[in-house]
Amino acid sequence: LGVVERMNMEPERRAATDAEFSVVRAAVAEFPLAKTAPFFEVPESKQKGAGGLLSITVNPEACKGCNICVDVCPDQALVTIKQDEAAVDRLRRNWSLWQKLPDTADKYVNVRDLEEGVGVLTSLLLKKENYRSMFGGDGACMGCGEKTAIHLVYSAVNALMHPRVARRVARLDELIAQLDQKARGLLSADADLEHPERAAPLAPEKKAALERVTRALKDVKDLRWRYLEGPSGKGRATLGIANATGCSSVWASTYPYNPYPFPWVNHLFQDAPSIAIGIFEGQMRKMADGHIAVRRAELELAGEYDPAVHEPFFTAFDWRQFTEEEFGLCPPIFAVGGDGAMLDIGFQNLSRLLASGKPIRVVVLDTQVYSNTGGQACTSGFTGQVSDMAAWGRVQHGKEETRKELSLLVMAHRNAYVLQGSQANPSHLLAGVIKGLKSRRPAVFSLHCPCPPEHGLADDAASRASKHALESRAFPVLVYDPDGGPSLADCLSLDGNPSIDDTWPVYDLKYLDVDGTEQVMSLPLTIADWAATESRFRKHFGPLAKDAPDDAVVPFHQFL
């Protein structure tokens, strides 16, 4: 109602809008409603009208019914209903309304310093432009962990890039106005700047100055056009993606829904880093041309431009000479792939990229198995993991090789930024991505991606699986920044891991003893507790014999 009041509609249109909205309200009323405690059990605010209500709308174009959103919603604000034609029709109407609603107000995005990654970073996804960094991924399996991980990464990129571009366009507008004014001052107030040759003859020095100013004006206008419109009509993209063949290329290319509003290319299994290097080189040349146009314009306006001095510098100008602001305006180029693409057949390409020192961003979707081709063992899999080519039998009990730890291998290159992250700690993941995007080094984002079919998980269990892997130390989070200081301790941060000073987090578990009395025992959540929740390790577990003597049974954490 507040939105409608501010629109100041004509009476007839207001009546039609009210009638349409009453239909939507009637449809919503058919659903069971829930109230989330943090928003409804506290006073609204000391100032009337300053509060807000959180509404969750399901996107029927992307929802696959995995129920992860229901599982992670602690206040039961989301419930599961039977999918039928009437329910889908209601969802479509609600989604149509959502797309027409204004964006979330900035005051609800609780981020104090985006560039430094300070604040409740997950609230960034309340903004439509950040949430819609990914539209779908309809070819993915139910509950796919890859989609969640990569959605967080690209949302962070959008959140960073859009304000930067807005500031840049505002600066271009200033330059255009100032250049226009200077050109008219050189010529006359009513001059046709598109055709300065039609004006009265000028002195050679003044004519040369006018030609430089009008050229600078044309270049800055062209750059503004590229930011806001460009050949696509949608302006400059906020990132580009070289996607290796694998799960992420399958669910990202299911016709007609590519889930990204960014340039995207798919290629051979191992080639993502190499393709990304080529794209990066071409993109940096274009970015340099744009930055040169701005620098020329600023020098011209300051009366400091000297072709003999500046043009040789501009000829050799590349991304290494960019200012922090100029570098931050460059849409990052991502190389995306899974375990095989980055740890096995494509590891040599990845290593070469790291050695090059080029600031390309690598996303490794770590499922610890070759998910796309049927679940074969790979070098990122854990010892004891049961899969194709790592079977369970009398002689061999699953995978015998040690897991290849990508983060340690990247750190060994000494010149690359590393984030090992997980949806179990999304704020850590978002902060790590933001910091990595600012680095002028290669950045590798190694992300834990539960794979329900190959890990043996329920469709709604990905977030719980990531939480178990994080807390059991199977997949700890970390950040390695080579620019952090002279020692490894300066560069490596393990912040974000629970109970960081203990071997494992400890929980109090309540149970009933043989007399029916409630008791409490304190136990750590170990790597065995995590492994027991996934069928890929389940053959290592079995029930204790009823007659097993007490002195023959030792809790895992004590045994280890």
Coordinates of C-alpha atoms in Angstrom, one line a residue:
L1 CA 0.0 0.0 0.0
G2 CA 2.9 2.3 0.7
V3 CA 4.2 1.8 -2.8
V4 CA 0.9 2.6 -4.4
E5 CA 0.5 5.7 -2.3
R6 CA 3.8 7.1 -3.5
M7 CA 2.9 6.4 -7.2
N8 CA 0.2 9.2 -7.2
M9 CA -1.9 7.3 -9.7
E10 CA -5.0 8.6 -11.4
P11 CA -8.2 7.3 -9.7
E12 CA -9.0 4.9 -12.5
R13 CA -5.6 3.3 -12.6
R14 CA -5.5 3.2 -8.8
A15 CA -8.8 1.3 -8.8
A16 CA -7.5 -1.2 -11.4
T17 CA -4.3 -1.7 -9.5
D18 CA -6.2 -2.3 -6.2
A19 CA -8.4 -4.9 -8.0
E20 CA -5.4 -6.7 -9.5
F21 CA -3.6 -6.7 -6.1
S22 CA -6.7 -8.1 -4.4
V23 CA -6.4 -11.2 -6.7
V24 CA -2.8 -11.7 -5.7
R25 CA -3.7 -11.3 -2.0
A26 CA -6.4 -13.9 -2.3
A27 CA -4.0 -16.3 -4.0
V28 CA -1.4 -15.8 -1.2
A29 CA -4.1 -16.4 1.4
E30 CA -4.5 -19.9 0.2
F31 CA -0.9 -20.7 1.4
P32 CA -0.1 -21.6 5.0
L33 CA 1.5 -18.4 6.5
A34 CA 4.3 -18.3 8.9
K35 CA 5.9 -15.5 10.8
T36 CA 9.7 -15.4 11.3
A37 CA 10.6 -14.7 14.9
P38 CA 13.4 -12.1 14.4
F39 CA 11.1 -9.8 12.4
F40 CA 7.8 -10.2 14.3
E41 CA 8.6 -10.6 18.0
V42 CA 10.5 -7.3 18.4
P43 CA 9.2 -3.8 18.3
E44 CA 9.2 -2.3 14.8
S45 CA 11.3 0.7 15.6
K46 CA 11.5 3.9 17.7
Q47 CA 10.6 5.8 14.5
K48 CA 7.2 4.9 12.9
G49 CA 7.6 3.6 9.4
A50 CA 11.3 2.8 9.7
G51 CA 10.8 -0.9 9.9
G52 CA 10.1 -3.4 7.2
L53 CA 8.7 -6.9 6.4
L54 CA 10.7 -9.6 4.8
S55 CA 8.8 -11.5 2.0
I56 CA 10.1 -14.6 0.3
T57 CA 8.9 -15.2 -3.3
V58 CA 9.6 -18.5 -5.1
N59 CA 10.9 -18.2 -8.6
P60 CA 8.9 -20.8 -10.6
E61 CA 11.4 -20.5 -13.5
A62 CA 14.3 -21.8 -11.4
C63 CA 12.7 -23.8 -8.6
K64 CA 13.3 -27.5 -9.0
G65 CA 11.6 -28.5 -5.8
C66 CA 14.8 -29.6 -3.9
N67 CA 13.4 -28.1 -0.7
I68 CA 16.9 -26.7 0.4
C69 CA 15.3 -23.3 1.0
V70 CA 12.7 -25.0 3.3
D71 CA 15.5 -27.0 5.1
V72 CA 17.6 -23.9 5.9
C73 CA 14.6 -21.7 7.0
P74 CA 14.6 -22.2 10.8
D75 CA 11.3 -20.3 11.4
Q76 CA 9.2 -22.4 8.9
A77 CA 8.5 -19.3 6.9
L78 CA 8.6 -21.6 3.9
V79 CA 6.6 -24.8 3.8
T80 CA 6.3 -27.6 1.2
I81 CA 3.1 -28.0 -0.7
K82 CA 2.0 -30.3 -3.5
Q83 CA 2.9 -29.0 -6.9
D84 CA -0.2 -28.8 -9.1
E85 CA -1.4 -26.5 -11.9
A86 CA -3.2 -24.2 -9.5
A87 CA 0.0 -23.9 -7.3
V88 CA 2.2 -23.2 -10.3
D89 CA -0.2 -20.6 -11.6
R90 CA -0.1 -18.8 -8.3
L91 CA 3.6 -18.9 -8.2
R92 CA 3.8 -17.4 -11.7
R93 CA 1.5 -14.6 -10.7
N94 CA 3.5 -13.9 -7.5
W95 CA 6.7 -13.9 -9.5
S96 CA 5.3 -11.6 -12.1
L97 CA 4.4 -9.2 -9.3
W98 CA 7.9 -9.5 -7.7
Q99 CA 9.6 -8.5 -10.9
K100 CA 7.5 -5.3 -11.0
L101 CA 8.1 -4.3 -7.3
P102 CA 10.8 -1.8 -6.5
D103 CA 14.1 -3.0 -5.3
T104 CA 15.0 -3.6 -1.6
A105 CA 15.9 -0.3 0.1
D106 CA 19.6 0.2 0.8
K107 CA 18.9 0.5 4.5
Y108 CA 18.1 -3.2 4.7
V109 CA 21.5 -4.2 3.1
N110 CA 23.5 -4.4 6.3
V111 CA 27.0 -3.9 4.7
R112 CA 29.2 -1.1 6.3
D113 CA 32.0 -1.3 3.7
L114 CA 31.5 -3.4 0.6
E115 CA 35.0 -2.8 -0.8
E116 CA 36.5 -4.1 2.5
G117 CA 33.9 -6.9 2.9
V118 CA 32.6 -5.6 6.2
G119 CA 29.1 -6.4 7.3
V120 CA 26.3 -8.9 6.9
L121 CA 27.4 -9.8 3.3
T122 CA 24.6 -12.3 2.7
S123 CA 22.2 -9.3 2.7
L124 CA 23.7 -8.3 -0.6
L125 CA 21.4 -10.9 -2.2
L126 CA 18.4 -8.8 -1.1
K127 CA 19.2 -6.6 -4.1
K128 CA 17.6 -7.8 -7.3
E129 CA 20.7 -7.0 -9.5
N130 CA 22.8 -9.2 -7.2
Y131 CA 20.4 -12.0 -6.8
R132 CA 19.8 -12.1 -10.6
S133 CA 23.5 -12.7 -11.2
M134 CA 22.2 -16.1 -12.0
F135 CA 18.8 -17.0 -13.5
G136 CA 18.6 -20.7 -13.2
G137 CA 20.6 -23.7 -14.1
D138 CA 17.8 -26.0 -15.0
G139 CA 20.0 -28.9 -16.1
A140 CA 21.4 -29.4 -12.6
C141 CA 20.5 -32.2 -10.4
M142 CA 18.2 -31.7 -7.5
G143 CA 20.0 -30.0 -4.6
C144 CA 23.2 -29.3 -6.6
G145 CA 25.8 -27.6 -4.4
E146 CA 27.6 -26.1 -7.4
K147 CA 24.8 -23.7 -8.2
T148 CA 24.7 -22.3 -4.7
A149 CA 28.4 -21.8 -4.5
I150 CA 28.8 -20.1 -7.9
H151 CA 25.7 -18.0 -7.3
L152 CA 27.3 -16.5 -4.2
V153 CA 30.5 -15.8 -6.2
Y154 CA 28.8 -14.0 -9.1
S155 CA 26.5 -12.0 -6.7
A156 CA 29.6 -10.7 -5.0
V157 CA 31.0 -9.6 -8.4
N158 CA 27.7 -7.8 -9.3
A159 CA 27.6 -6.1 -5.9
L160 CA 31.1 -4.7 -6.4
M161 CA 30.9 -3.8 -10.0
H162 CA 27.6 -1.9 -10.3
P163 CA 28.5 0.9 -7.8
R164 CA 31.9 1.2 -9.5
V165 CA 30.4 1.6 -12.9
A166 CA 27.8 4.1 -11.6
R167 CA 30.6 6.2 -10.3
R168 CA 32.5 5.9 -13.5
V169 CA 29.6 6.9 -15.7
A170 CA 29.0 10.0 -13.4
R171 CA 32.7 10.9 -14.0
L172 CA 32.3 10.5 -17.7
D173 CA 29.2 12.8 -17.7
E174 CA 31.4 15.4 -15.9
L175 CA 34.1 15.0 -18.5
I176 CA 31.7 15.3 -21.4
A177 CA 30.2 18.5 -20.1
Q178 CA 33.7 20.0 -19.4
L179 CA 35.1 19.0 -22.8
D180 CA 32.0 20.4 -24.5
Q181 CA 32.4 23.7 -22.7
K182 CA 36.1 23.9 -23.6
A183 CA 35.5 23.1 -27.2
R184 CA 32.8 25.7 -27.5
G185 CA 35.2 28.2 -25.9
L186 CA 37.8 27.5 -28.5
L187 CA 35.3 27.8 -31.3
S188 CA 32.1 29.7 -30.5
A189 CA 29.1 29.2 -28.3
D190 CA 26.8 27.9 -31.1
A191 CA 29.4 25.7 -32.8
D192 CA 28.6 22.4 -34.4
L193 CA 31.2 20.2 -32.5
E194 CA 30.4 17.2 -34.8
H195 CA 31.6 19.2 -37.8
P196 CA 34.2 21.7 -36.5
E197 CA 35.6 22.1 -40.1
R198 CA 32.5 24.0 -41.1
A199 CA 33.4 26.9 -38.7
A200 CA 35.4 30.0 -39.5
P201 CA 39.1 29.4 -40.0
L202 CA 41.1 29.2 -36.8
A203 CA 44.8 29.9 -36.0
P204 CA 46.8 26.6 -36.4
E205 CA 47.5 26.3 -32.7
K206 CA 43.9 26.9 -31.7
K207 CA 42.8 24.5 -34.5
A208 CA 45.1 21.7 -33.2
A209 CA 43.7 22.2 -29.7
L210 CA 40.2 22.0 -30.9
E211 CA 40.9 18.8 -32.8
R212 CA 42.3 17.2 -29.7
V213 CA 39.4 18.3 -27.5
T214 CA 36.8 17.1 -30.0
R215 CA 38.6 13.8 -30.4
A216 CA 38.7 13.4 -26.6
L217 CA 35.0 14.3 -26.4
K218 CA 34.1 11.7 -29.0
D219 CA 36.2 9.0 -27.3
V220 CA 34.6 9.7 -23.8
K221 CA 31.1 9.7 -25.3
D222 CA 31.8 6.4 -27.0
L223 CA 33.1 5.0 -23.7
R224 CA 29.9 6.1 -21.9
W225 CA 27.8 4.4 -24.6
R226 CA 29.7 1.2 -24.1
Y227 CA 29.1 1.3 -20.3
L228 CA 25.4 2.0 -20.6
E229 CA 24.4 0.4 -24.0
G230 CA 27.1 -0.9 -26.2
P231 CA 26.6 -3.4 -29.1
S232 CA 24.3 -5.6 -27.0
G233 CA 22.1 -2.7 -25.9
K234 CA 22.6 -3.8 -22.3
G235 CA 25.8 -2.1 -21.5
R236 CA 29.1 -3.6 -20.4
A237 CA 29.0 -7.0 -18.6
T238 CA 30.2 -7.3 -15.1
L239 CA 32.3 -10.4 -15.8
G240 CA 33.2 -13.1 -18.4
I241 CA 33.3 -16.8 -18.0
A242 CA 35.4 -19.6 -19.6
N243 CA 33.6 -22.7 -18.5
A244 CA 35.3 -26.1 -18.8
T245 CA 33.2 -29.1 -19.9
G246 CA 31.7 -30.8 -16.9
C247 CA 28.6 -30.5 -14.7
S248 CA 28.8 -26.8 -14.7
S249 CA 28.8 -26.6 -18.4
V250 CA 25.9 -29.0 -18.7
W251 CA 23.5 -27.3 -16.3
A252 CA 24.7 -23.9 -17.7
S253 CA 23.8 -24.7 -21.3
T254 CA 20.5 -26.5 -21.2
Y255 CA 18.6 -24.8 -24.0
P256 CA 17.1 -22.2 -23.9
Y257 CA 18.2 -21.3 -20.4
N258 CA 21.8 -20.2 -20.0
P259 CA 21.7 -19.0 -16.4
Y260 CA 24.1 -16.1 -16.7
P261 CA 23.6 -12.5 -17.9
F262 CA 27.3 -12.5 -18.8
P263 CA 29.4 -13.6 -21.8
W264 CA 30.1 -17.3 -21.4
V265 CA 32.0 -19.8 -23.5
N266 CA 32.3 -23.6 -23.2
H267 CA 35.3 -25.6 -24.4
L268 CA 37.4 -28.7 -23.9
F269 CA 37.7 -30.3 -20.5
Q270 CA 41.1 -29.0 -19.6
D271 CA 41.3 -25.6 -21.3
A272 CA 39.5 -23.2 -19.0
P273 CA 42.6 -21.5 -17.7
S274 CA 44.2 -21.2 -21.1
I275 CA 41.0 -19.8 -22.7
A276 CA 40.7 -17.3 -19.9
I277 CA 44.2 -16.1 -20.4
G278 CA 43.5 -15.3 -24.1
I279 CA 40.2 -13.6 -23.2
F280 CA 41.9 -11.6 -20.5
E281 CA 44.6 -10.3 -22.8
G282 CA 42.1 -9.0 -25.3
Q283 CA 39.9 -7.5 -22.6
M284 CA 42.8 -5.7 -21.0
R285 CA 43.6 -4.1 -24.3
K286 CA 40.1 -2.8 -24.6
M287 CA 40.0 -1.6 -21.0
A288 CA 43.4 0.2 -21.5
D289 CA 41.9 2.0 -24.5
G290 CA 39.0 3.3 -22.3
H291 CA 41.2 4.3 -19.5
I292 CA 43.5 6.1 -21.9
A293 CA 40.5 8.1 -23.3
V294 CA 39.7 9.3 -19.7
R295 CA 43.3 10.1 -19.0
R296 CA 43.7 12.1 -22.2
A297 CA 40.5 14.0 -21.4
E298 CA 41.6 14.9 -17.9
L299 CA 45.1 16.0 -19.1
E300 CA 43.5 18.1 -21.8
L301 CA 41.1 19.8 -19.4
A302 CA 44.0 20.5 -17.0
G303 CA 46.1 22.0 -19.8
E304 CA 48.8 19.4 -19.2
Y305 CA 48.5 17.2 -22.3
D306 CA 51.7 16.9 -24.3
P307 CA 51.5 14.3 -27.2
A308 CA 55.3 13.9 -27.2
V309 CA 55.3 13.0 -23.6
H310 CA 52.1 11.1 -23.1
E311 CA 51.5 9.2 -26.3
P312 CA 54.6 7.0 -26.0
F313 CA 53.4 6.1 -22.4
F314 CA 49.9 5.3 -23.7
T315 CA 51.4 3.1 -26.4
A316 CA 52.9 0.8 -23.8
F317 CA 50.1 1.3 -21.3
D318 CA 48.7 -2.0 -19.9
W319 CA 46.9 -3.4 -16.9
R320 CA 50.1 -3.3 -14.8
Q321 CA 50.0 0.5 -14.9
F322 CA 46.3 0.8 -14.1
T323 CA 45.4 2.7 -10.9
E324 CA 43.4 0.9 -8.2
E325 CA 40.2 2.6 -9.5
E326 CA 41.0 1.6 -13.1
F327 CA 41.8 -2.0 -12.2
G328 CA 38.6 -2.2 -10.2
L329 CA 36.5 -1.3 -13.3
C330 CA 37.8 -4.3 -15.2
P331 CA 35.2 -7.0 -15.4
P332 CA 36.9 -10.1 -13.9
I333 CA 37.5 -13.1 -16.2
F334 CA 36.6 -16.4 -14.6
A335 CA 37.9 -19.9 -15.5
V336 CA 35.3 -22.3 -14.1
G337 CA 35.6 -26.1 -13.8
G338 CA 35.3 -29.1 -11.6
D339 CA 37.8 -31.6 -10.1
G340 CA 39.0 -33.1 -13.3
A341 CA 39.2 -29.8 -15.2
M342 CA 41.4 -28.2 -12.5
L343 CA 43.0 -30.9 -10.4
D344 CA 43.6 -33.6 -13.0
I345 CA 43.7 -33.2 -16.8
G346 CA 43.7 -29.4 -16.6
F347 CA 46.1 -29.0 -13.6
Q348 CA 49.0 -28.2 -15.9
N349 CA 46.9 -25.4 -17.5
L350 CA 46.0 -24.1 -14.1
S351 CA 49.6 -24.2 -12.9
R352 CA 50.7 -22.3 -16.0
L353 CA 48.1 -19.7 -15.3
L354 CA 49.3 -19.3 -11.7
A355 CA 52.9 -19.0 -12.9
S356 CA 51.9 -16.3 -15.4
G357 CA 50.9 -13.9 -12.6
K358 CA 47.9 -12.7 -14.5
P359 CA 44.9 -11.7 -12.3
I360 CA 42.4 -14.2 -13.6
R361 CA 39.8 -15.7 -11.3
V362 CA 39.6 -19.5 -11.1
V363 CA 36.5 -21.1 -9.6
V364 CA 37.0 -24.8 -8.7
L365 CA 33.7 -26.6 -8.0
D366 CA 35.1 -29.3 -5.7
T367 CA 32.7 -32.3 -5.7
Q368 CA 35.5 -34.8 -5.0
V369 CA 34.3 -37.0 -7.8
Y370 CA 33.8 -37.0 -11.6
S371 CA 30.1 -36.2 -11.2
N372 CA 29.3 -35.4 -14.8
T373 CA 30.5 -38.7 -16.3
G374 CA 29.0 -41.1 -13.7
G375 CA 30.9 -40.7 -10.5
Q376 CA 34.4 -42.0 -11.2
A377 CA 37.2 -41.5 -8.6
C378 CA 39.4 -38.5 -9.0
T379 CA 42.4 -37.1 -7.2
S380 CA 40.3 -34.7 -5.2
G381 CA 38.4 -37.6 -3.6
F382 CA 39.0 -38.7 -0.1
T383 CA 40.8 -41.9 0.9
G384 CA 38.3 -44.6 1.5
Q385 CA 35.7 -43.0 -0.8
V386 CA 33.7 -45.6 -2.7
S387 CA 33.0 -44.8 -6.4
D388 CA 33.4 -46.1 -9.9
M389 CA 37.1 -47.2 -10.3
A390 CA 37.5 -47.1 -6.5
A391 CA 35.2 -50.0 -5.6
W392 CA 34.7 -51.8 -2.3
G393 CA 35.9 -55.4 -2.0
R394 CA 37.9 -57.9 0.0
V395 CA 41.2 -56.5 -1.3
Q396 CA 40.5 -52.8 -1.8
H397 CA 38.2 -50.7 0.4
G398 CA 37.4 -47.8 -1.8
K399 CA 39.9 -45.1 -2.9
E400 CA 43.4 -45.8 -1.8
E401 CA 45.1 -42.6 -2.9
T402 CA 45.4 -39.5 -0.7
R403 CA 43.3 -36.5 -1.6
K404 CA 45.0 -33.8 -3.6
E405 CA 44.7 -30.6 -1.6
L406 CA 44.4 -27.9 -4.2
S407 CA 44.7 -25.0 -1.8
L408 CA 48.1 -26.2 -0.6
L409 CA 49.3 -26.7 -4.2
V410 CA 48.2 -23.2 -5.2
M411 CA 49.9 -21.8 -2.1
A412 CA 53.1 -23.6 -3.2
H413 CA 53.1 -21.4 -6.3
R414 CA 53.7 -18.5 -3.8
N415 CA 52.1 -15.8 -6.0
A416 CA 48.4 -16.6 -6.0
Y417 CA 45.5 -15.6 -3.8
V418 CA 43.6 -18.6 -2.4
L419 CA 40.1 -18.9 -0.9
Q420 CA 38.8 -22.2 0.2
G421 CA 35.2 -21.7 1.0
S422 CA 31.8 -23.3 1.6
Q423 CA 28.1 -22.5 1.6
A424 CA 28.3 -23.5 5.3
N425 CA 29.8 -20.1 5.9
P426 CA 28.5 -17.8 3.1
S427 CA 29.7 -14.6 4.7
H428 CA 33.3 -15.9 4.8
L429 CA 32.9 -17.0 1.1
L430 CA 31.6 -13.6 0.0
A431 CA 34.3 -11.7 1.9
G432 CA 37.0 -14.0 0.5
V433 CA 35.7 -13.4 -3.1
I434 CA 35.6 -9.7 -2.6
K435 CA 39.1 -9.6 -1.3
G436 CA 40.3 -11.9 -4.1
L437 CA 38.7 -9.7 -6.8
K438 CA 40.8 -6.8 -5.6
S439 CA 44.1 -8.7 -5.8
R440 CA 46.3 -8.1 -8.8
R441 CA 47.4 -11.7 -8.6
P442 CA 45.7 -14.9 -9.9
A443 CA 43.0 -15.9 -7.5
V444 CA 41.7 -19.4 -6.9
F445 CA 38.3 -19.9 -5.2
S446 CA 38.1 -23.6 -4.2
L447 CA 34.6 -24.2 -3.2
H448 CA 33.0 -27.3 -1.5
C449 CA 30.1 -28.5 -3.6
P450 CA 28.0 -31.3 -2.2
C451 CA 26.8 -33.6 -5.0
P452 CA 23.6 -35.4 -3.9
P453 CA 23.7 -38.2 -6.5
E454 CA 27.4 -39.1 -6.0
H455 CA 27.7 -38.3 -2.2
G456 CA 24.5 -40.1 -1.4
L457 CA 22.7 -37.1 0.0
A458 CA 19.0 -36.2 0.1
D459 CA 17.9 -33.5 -2.3
D460 CA 17.6 -30.9 0.5
A461 CA 20.8 -31.9 2.4
A462 CA 23.6 -29.8 0.6
S463 CA 23.7 -27.1 3.2
R464 CA 23.9 -29.7 6.1
A465 CA 26.5 -31.7 4.2
S466 CA 28.7 -28.5 3.9
K467 CA 28.2 -27.7 7.6
H468 CA 29.3 -31.2 8.6
A469 CA 32.3 -31.1 6.3
L470 CA 33.3 -27.7 7.7
E471 CA 32.9 -28.6 11.4
S472 CA 34.6 -32.0 11.1
R473 CA 37.6 -30.4 9.4
A474 CA 37.0 -32.4 6.2
F475 CA 36.8 -29.1 4.3
P476 CA 38.1 -26.2 6.4
V477 CA 37.7 -22.7 5.2
L478 CA 40.9 -20.6 4.7
V479 CA 42.3 -17.5 3.0
Y480 CA 45.8 -17.2 1.7
D481 CA 46.9 -13.7 0.6
P482 CA 50.6 -13.5 -0.6
D483 CA 50.4 -9.8 0.2
G484 CA 49.5 -10.4 3.8
G485 CA 53.1 -10.1 5.1
P486 CA 56.5 -11.7 5.1
S487 CA 55.6 -15.0 6.8
L488 CA 53.2 -17.8 6.2
A489 CA 51.4 -16.9 9.4
D490 CA 50.8 -13.4 8.1
C491 CA 49.4 -14.6 4.8
L492 CA 47.3 -17.6 5.9
S493 CA 44.0 -17.1 7.8
L494 CA 41.9 -19.9 9.3
D495 CA 39.2 -17.5 10.6
G496 CA 35.7 -18.8 9.9
N497 CA 36.3 -22.3 11.1
P498 CA 34.3 -23.1 14.2
S499 CA 36.1 -23.8 17.6
I500 CA 39.4 -22.9 15.9
D501 CA 41.5 -23.6 19.0
D502 CA 40.1 -27.2 19.5
T503 CA 40.6 -30.3 17.5
W504 CA 36.9 -30.4 16.7
P505 CA 33.8 -28.5 17.8
V506 CA 32.1 -30.2 20.9
Y507 CA 28.4 -30.5 21.3
D508 CA 26.2 -31.6 24.2
L509 CA 24.0 -34.5 23.2
K510 CA 20.9 -35.4 25.2
Y511 CA 19.8 -39.0 25.4
L512 CA 17.8 -41.4 27.6
D513 CA 19.6 -44.0 29.6
V514 CA 18.3 -47.6 30.1
D515 CA 16.1 -46.3 33.0
G516 CA 14.5 -43.7 30.8
T517 CA 16.3 -40.8 32.5
E518 CA 17.6 -37.9 30.4
Q519 CA 21.4 -37.7 30.3
V520 CA 23.9 -35.4 28.6
M521 CA 27.2 -36.4 27.0
S522 CA 29.7 -34.1 25.4
L523 CA 31.2 -35.3 22.1
P524 CA 33.2 -33.7 19.3
L525 CA 31.9 -33.7 15.7
T526 CA 34.7 -35.7 14.1
I527 CA 35.5 -36.5 10.5
A528 CA 33.9 -39.9 11.1
D529 CA 30.6 -38.3 12.1
W530 CA 30.7 -36.4 8.8
A531 CA 31.6 -39.4 6.7
A532 CA 28.8 -41.5 8.3
T533 CA 26.2 -39.1 6.8
E534 CA 27.3 -39.8 3.2
S535 CA 26.8 -43.0 1.4
R536 CA 30.1 -42.8 -0.4
F537 CA 31.7 -43.7 2.9
R538 CA 29.0 -45.8 4.4
K539 CA 30.6 -49.2 3.8
H540 CA 33.2 -48.3 6.3
F541 CA 30.5 -48.3 9.0
G542 CA 28.4 -51.1 10.7
P543 CA 26.5 -51.7 13.8
L544 CA 28.3 -52.9 17.0
A545 CA 27.9 -56.5 18.0
K546 CA 25.5 -56.6 21.0
D547 CA 27.9 -58.8 22.9
A548 CA 31.0 -56.5 22.2
P549 CA 32.9 -56.0 25.5
D550 CA 33.0 -52.4 26.7
D551 CA 36.8 -52.5 26.8
A552 CA 37.0 -53.4 23.1
V553 CA 35.0 -50.3 22.0
V554 CA 36.7 -46.9 21.8
P555 CA 35.1 -43.6 20.7
F556 CA 36.7 -42.5 17.4
H557 CA 38.2 -39.2 18.7
Q558 CA 39.9 -41.1 21.6
F559 CA 41.2 -43.8 19.2
L560 CA 42.6 -41.2 16.8

